[in-house]
GROMACS .gro file of C-alpha atoms in nm:
model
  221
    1UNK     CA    1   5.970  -6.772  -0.268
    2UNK     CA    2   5.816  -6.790  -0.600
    3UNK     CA    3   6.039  -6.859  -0.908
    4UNK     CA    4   5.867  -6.678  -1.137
    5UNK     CA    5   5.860  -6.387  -0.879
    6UNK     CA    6   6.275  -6.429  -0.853
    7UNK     CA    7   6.316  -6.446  -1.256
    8UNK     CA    8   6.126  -6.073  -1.259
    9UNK     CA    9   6.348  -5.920  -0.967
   10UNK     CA   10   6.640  -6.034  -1.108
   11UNK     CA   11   6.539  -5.852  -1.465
   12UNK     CA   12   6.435  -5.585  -1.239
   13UNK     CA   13   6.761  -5.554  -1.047
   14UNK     CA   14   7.001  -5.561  -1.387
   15UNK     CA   15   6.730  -5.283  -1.530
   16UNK     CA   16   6.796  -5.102  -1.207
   17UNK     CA   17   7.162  -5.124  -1.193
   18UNK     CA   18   7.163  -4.992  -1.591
   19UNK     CA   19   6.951  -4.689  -1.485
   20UNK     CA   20   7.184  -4.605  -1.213
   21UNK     CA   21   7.446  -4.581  -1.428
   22UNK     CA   22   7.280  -4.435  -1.708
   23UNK     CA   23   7.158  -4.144  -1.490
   24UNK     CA   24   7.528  -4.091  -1.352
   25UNK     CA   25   7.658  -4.050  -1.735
   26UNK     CA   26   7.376  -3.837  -1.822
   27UNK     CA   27   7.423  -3.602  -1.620
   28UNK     CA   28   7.796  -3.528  -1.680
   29UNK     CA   29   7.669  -3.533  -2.076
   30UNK     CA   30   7.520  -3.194  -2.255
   31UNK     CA   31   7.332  -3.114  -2.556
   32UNK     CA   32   7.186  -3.400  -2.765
   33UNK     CA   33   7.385  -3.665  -2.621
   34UNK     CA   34   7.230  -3.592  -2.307
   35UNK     CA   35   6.852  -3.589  -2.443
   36UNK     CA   36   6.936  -3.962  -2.616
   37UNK     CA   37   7.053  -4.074  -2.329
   38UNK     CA   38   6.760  -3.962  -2.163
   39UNK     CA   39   6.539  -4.128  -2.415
   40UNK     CA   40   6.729  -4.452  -2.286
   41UNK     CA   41   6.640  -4.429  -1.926
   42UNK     CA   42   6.301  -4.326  -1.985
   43UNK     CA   43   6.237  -4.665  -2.213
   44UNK     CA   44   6.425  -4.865  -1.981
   45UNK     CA   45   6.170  -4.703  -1.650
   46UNK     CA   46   5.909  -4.800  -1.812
   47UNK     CA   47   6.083  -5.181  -1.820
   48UNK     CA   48   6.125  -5.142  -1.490
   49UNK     CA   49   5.835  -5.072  -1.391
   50UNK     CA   50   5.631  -5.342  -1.593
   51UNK     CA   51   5.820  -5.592  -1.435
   52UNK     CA   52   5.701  -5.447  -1.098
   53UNK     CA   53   5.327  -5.517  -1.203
   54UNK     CA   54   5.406  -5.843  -1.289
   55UNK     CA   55   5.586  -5.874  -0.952
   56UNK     CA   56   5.305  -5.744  -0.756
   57UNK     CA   57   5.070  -5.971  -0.923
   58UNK     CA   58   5.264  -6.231  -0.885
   59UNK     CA   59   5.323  -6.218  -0.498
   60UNK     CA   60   4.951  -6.159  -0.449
   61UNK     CA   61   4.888  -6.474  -0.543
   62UNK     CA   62   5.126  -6.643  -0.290
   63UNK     CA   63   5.055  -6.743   0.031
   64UNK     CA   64   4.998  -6.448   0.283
   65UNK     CA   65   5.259  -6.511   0.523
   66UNK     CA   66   5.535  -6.460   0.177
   67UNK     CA   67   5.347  -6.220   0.007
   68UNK     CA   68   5.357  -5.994   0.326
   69UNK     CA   69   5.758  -5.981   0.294
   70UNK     CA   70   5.707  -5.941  -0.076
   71UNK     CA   71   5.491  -5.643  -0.110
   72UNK     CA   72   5.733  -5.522   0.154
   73UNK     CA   73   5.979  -5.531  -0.115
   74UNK     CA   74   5.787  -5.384  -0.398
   75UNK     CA   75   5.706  -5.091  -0.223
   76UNK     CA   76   6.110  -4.995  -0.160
   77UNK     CA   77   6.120  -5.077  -0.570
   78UNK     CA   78   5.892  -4.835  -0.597
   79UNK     CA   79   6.028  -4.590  -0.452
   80UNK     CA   80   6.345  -4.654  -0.644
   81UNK     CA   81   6.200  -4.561  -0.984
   82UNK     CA   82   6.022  -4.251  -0.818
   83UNK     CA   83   6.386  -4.156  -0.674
   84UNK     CA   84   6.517  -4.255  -1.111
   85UNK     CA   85   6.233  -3.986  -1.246
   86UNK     CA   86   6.288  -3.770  -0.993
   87UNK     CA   87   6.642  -3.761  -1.119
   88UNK     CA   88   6.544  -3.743  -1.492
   89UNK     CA   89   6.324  -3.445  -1.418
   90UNK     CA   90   6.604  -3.256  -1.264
   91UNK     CA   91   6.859  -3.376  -1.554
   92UNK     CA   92   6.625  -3.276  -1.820
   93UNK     CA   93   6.573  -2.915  -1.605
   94UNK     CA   94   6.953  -2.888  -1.597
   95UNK     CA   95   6.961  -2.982  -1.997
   96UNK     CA   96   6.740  -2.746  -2.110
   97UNK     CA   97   6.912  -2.519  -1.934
   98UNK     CA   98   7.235  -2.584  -2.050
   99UNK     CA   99   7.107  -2.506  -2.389
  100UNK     CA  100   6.996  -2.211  -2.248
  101UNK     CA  101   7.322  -2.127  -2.196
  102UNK     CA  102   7.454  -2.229  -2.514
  103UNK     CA  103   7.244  -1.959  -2.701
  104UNK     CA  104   7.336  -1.733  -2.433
  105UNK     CA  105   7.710  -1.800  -2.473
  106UNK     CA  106   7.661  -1.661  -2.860
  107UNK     CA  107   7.523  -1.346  -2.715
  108UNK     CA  108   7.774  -1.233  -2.443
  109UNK     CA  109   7.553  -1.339  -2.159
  110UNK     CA  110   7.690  -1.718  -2.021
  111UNK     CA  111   7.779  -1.540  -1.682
  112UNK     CA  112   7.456  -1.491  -1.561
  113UNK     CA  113   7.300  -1.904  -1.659
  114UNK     CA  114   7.642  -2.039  -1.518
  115UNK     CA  115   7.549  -2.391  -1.348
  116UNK     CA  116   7.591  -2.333  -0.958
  117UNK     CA  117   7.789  -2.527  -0.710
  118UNK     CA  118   7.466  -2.648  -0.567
  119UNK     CA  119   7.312  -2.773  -0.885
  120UNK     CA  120   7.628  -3.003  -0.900
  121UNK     CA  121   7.589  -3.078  -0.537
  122UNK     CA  122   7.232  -3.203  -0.588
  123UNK     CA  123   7.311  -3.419  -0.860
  124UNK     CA  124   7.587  -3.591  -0.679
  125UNK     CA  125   7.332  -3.643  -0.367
  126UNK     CA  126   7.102  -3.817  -0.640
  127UNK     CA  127   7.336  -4.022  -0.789
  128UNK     CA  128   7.437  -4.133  -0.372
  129UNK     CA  129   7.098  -4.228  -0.323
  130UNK     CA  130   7.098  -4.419  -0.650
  131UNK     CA  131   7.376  -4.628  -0.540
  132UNK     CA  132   7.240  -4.649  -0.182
  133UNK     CA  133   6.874  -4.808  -0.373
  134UNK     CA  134   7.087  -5.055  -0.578
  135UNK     CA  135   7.266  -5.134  -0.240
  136UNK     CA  136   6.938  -5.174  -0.079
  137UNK     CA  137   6.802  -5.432  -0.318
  138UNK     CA  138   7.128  -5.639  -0.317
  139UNK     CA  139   7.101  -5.678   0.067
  140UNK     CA  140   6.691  -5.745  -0.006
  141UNK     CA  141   6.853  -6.031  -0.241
  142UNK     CA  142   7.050  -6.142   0.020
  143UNK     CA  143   6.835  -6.142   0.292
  144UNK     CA  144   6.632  -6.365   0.054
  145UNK     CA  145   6.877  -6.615  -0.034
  146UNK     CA  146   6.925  -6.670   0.356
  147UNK     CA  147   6.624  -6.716   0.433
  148UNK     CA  148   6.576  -6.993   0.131
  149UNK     CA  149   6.879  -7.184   0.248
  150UNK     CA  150   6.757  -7.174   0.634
  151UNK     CA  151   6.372  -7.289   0.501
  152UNK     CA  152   6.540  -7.596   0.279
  153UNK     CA  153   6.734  -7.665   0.611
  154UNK     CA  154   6.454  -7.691   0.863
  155UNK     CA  155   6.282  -7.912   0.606
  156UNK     CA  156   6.587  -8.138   0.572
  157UNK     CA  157   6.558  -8.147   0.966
  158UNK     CA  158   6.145  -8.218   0.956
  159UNK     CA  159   6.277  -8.515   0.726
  160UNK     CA  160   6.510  -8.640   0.895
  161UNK     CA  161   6.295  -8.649   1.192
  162UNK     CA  162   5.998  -8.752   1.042
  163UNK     CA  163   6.243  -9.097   0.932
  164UNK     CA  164   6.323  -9.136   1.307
  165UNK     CA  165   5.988  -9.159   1.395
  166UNK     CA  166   5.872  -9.425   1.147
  167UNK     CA  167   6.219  -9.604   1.235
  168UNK     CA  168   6.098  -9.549   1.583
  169UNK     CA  169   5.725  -9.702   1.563
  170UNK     CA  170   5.855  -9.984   1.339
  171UNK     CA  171   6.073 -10.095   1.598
  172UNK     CA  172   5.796 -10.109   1.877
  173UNK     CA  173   5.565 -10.249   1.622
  174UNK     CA  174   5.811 -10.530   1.653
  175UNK     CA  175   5.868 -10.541   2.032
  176UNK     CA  176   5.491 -10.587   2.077
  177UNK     CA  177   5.449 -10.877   1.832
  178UNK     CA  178   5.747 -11.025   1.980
  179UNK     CA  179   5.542 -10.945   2.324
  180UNK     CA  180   5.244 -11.104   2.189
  181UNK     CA  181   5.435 -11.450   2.084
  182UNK     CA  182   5.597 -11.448   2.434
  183UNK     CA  183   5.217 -11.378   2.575
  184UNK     CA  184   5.137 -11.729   2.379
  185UNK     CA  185   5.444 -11.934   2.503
  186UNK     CA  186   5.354 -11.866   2.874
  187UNK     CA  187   4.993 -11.916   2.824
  188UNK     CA  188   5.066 -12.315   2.676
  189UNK     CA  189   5.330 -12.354   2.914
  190UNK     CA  190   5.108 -12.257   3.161
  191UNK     CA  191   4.832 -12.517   3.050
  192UNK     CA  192   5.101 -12.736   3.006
  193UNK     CA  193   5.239 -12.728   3.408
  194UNK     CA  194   4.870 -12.762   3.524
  195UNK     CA  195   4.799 -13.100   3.297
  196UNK     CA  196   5.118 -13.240   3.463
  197UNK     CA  197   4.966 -13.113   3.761
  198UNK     CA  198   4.697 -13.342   3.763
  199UNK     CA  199   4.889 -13.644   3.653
  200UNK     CA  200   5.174 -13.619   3.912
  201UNK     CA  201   4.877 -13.581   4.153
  202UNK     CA  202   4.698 -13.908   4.005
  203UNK     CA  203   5.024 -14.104   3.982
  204UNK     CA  204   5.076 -14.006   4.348
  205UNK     CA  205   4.726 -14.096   4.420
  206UNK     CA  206   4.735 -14.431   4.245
  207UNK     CA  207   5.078 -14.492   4.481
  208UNK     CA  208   4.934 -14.420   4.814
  209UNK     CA  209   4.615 -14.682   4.708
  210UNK     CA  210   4.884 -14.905   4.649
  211UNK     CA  211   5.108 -14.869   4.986
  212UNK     CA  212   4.751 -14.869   5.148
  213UNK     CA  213   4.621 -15.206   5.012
  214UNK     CA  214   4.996 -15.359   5.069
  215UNK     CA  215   4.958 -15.269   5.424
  216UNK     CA  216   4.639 -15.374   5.487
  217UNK     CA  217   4.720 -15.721   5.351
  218UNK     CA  218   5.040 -15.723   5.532
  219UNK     CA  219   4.869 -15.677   5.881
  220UNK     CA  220   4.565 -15.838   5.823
  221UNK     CA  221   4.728 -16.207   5.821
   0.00000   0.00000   0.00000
């Protein structure tokens, strides 16, 4: 995986993690606290979500069989900050009116704006699936780191085989010279038992002329 692709998701996942939390305190906060805290989570989205660009240009430029996995990826992040504005929406809808209720309060008439039981319930589903997106891009993380370690391991292996090999051809490299020299040795030795071939045979010649001529002087008187 790229580096400069890692450096922006892990920006992205600490921008994430704030916005998770920011939305959870936001929405147990009322009145102007609440509005500057949604002032916070709106600047910090629109971090976010630069560093996606930069992400998606950046793994478009990779090789296709990473930046497959990658877009992958950006399109869960995605859907992350659509899940965060989503939830800012409904805070801001719940804010206003709260305020709502405020005025109301002054003129007799809280009962009837009272938040509901399912208004709570719907924030505490948002803020589940919040933590369930920051859980999702740990494990993405995670999955990554894996899969770096097992790629650096399989190269280690290539390597180490790769060094076998070379080990492996010096070695016969050196069997056939070795082959070659023994190739030479035969060959003179070879020349070597046919010369003595022909003297032996002249020597044995030369002796058999000799017993012959002995002989014939021997029975000729």
């Amino acid at each position: 995986m790229s580096e400069v692709f890692e450096g922006y998701e892990r920006q992205y996942s600490e921008i994430f993690d704030s916005l998770s939390q920011k939305c959870t305190s936001a929405a147990a906060l009322d009145g102007e606290q609440r509005r500057q805290k949604v002032s916070e989570i709106r600047s910090e989205i629109e971090d976010a979500e630069l560093l996606i660009r930069k992400m998606d240009l950046e793994a478009r430029s990779l090789q296709p069989s990473v930046r497959a996995g990658l877009l992958v990826k950006l399109r869960e992040y995605k859907s992350d900050m659509t899940n965060i504005k989503n939830e800012v929406k409904r805070i801001n809808s719940s804010n206003s009116k709260q305020v709502t209720r405020e005025e109301l309060l002054e003129s007799g008439m809280a009962d009837s704006f009272a938040v509901t039981s399912d208004q709570r319930g719907r924030v505490l589903m948002s803020t589940e699936r919040l933590a369930q997106s920051s859980d999702r891009i740990k494990e993405s993380r995670r999955v990554a780191l894996e899969t770096e370690e097992l790629g650096s391991s399989i190269l280690q292996d290539l390597h180490n085989q790769r060094q076998s090999l070379l080990h492996a051809h010096n070695s016969l490299h050196g069997v056939d010279e070795n082959i070659g020299k023994s190739k030479k040795i035969l060959a003179a030795m070879s020349k070597r038992i046919d010369r003595n071939k022909w003297i032996i045979g002249g020597v044995i010649a030369a002796l058999a002329f000799a017993i012959i001529i002995i002989l014939y002087f021997k029975f000729s008187h």
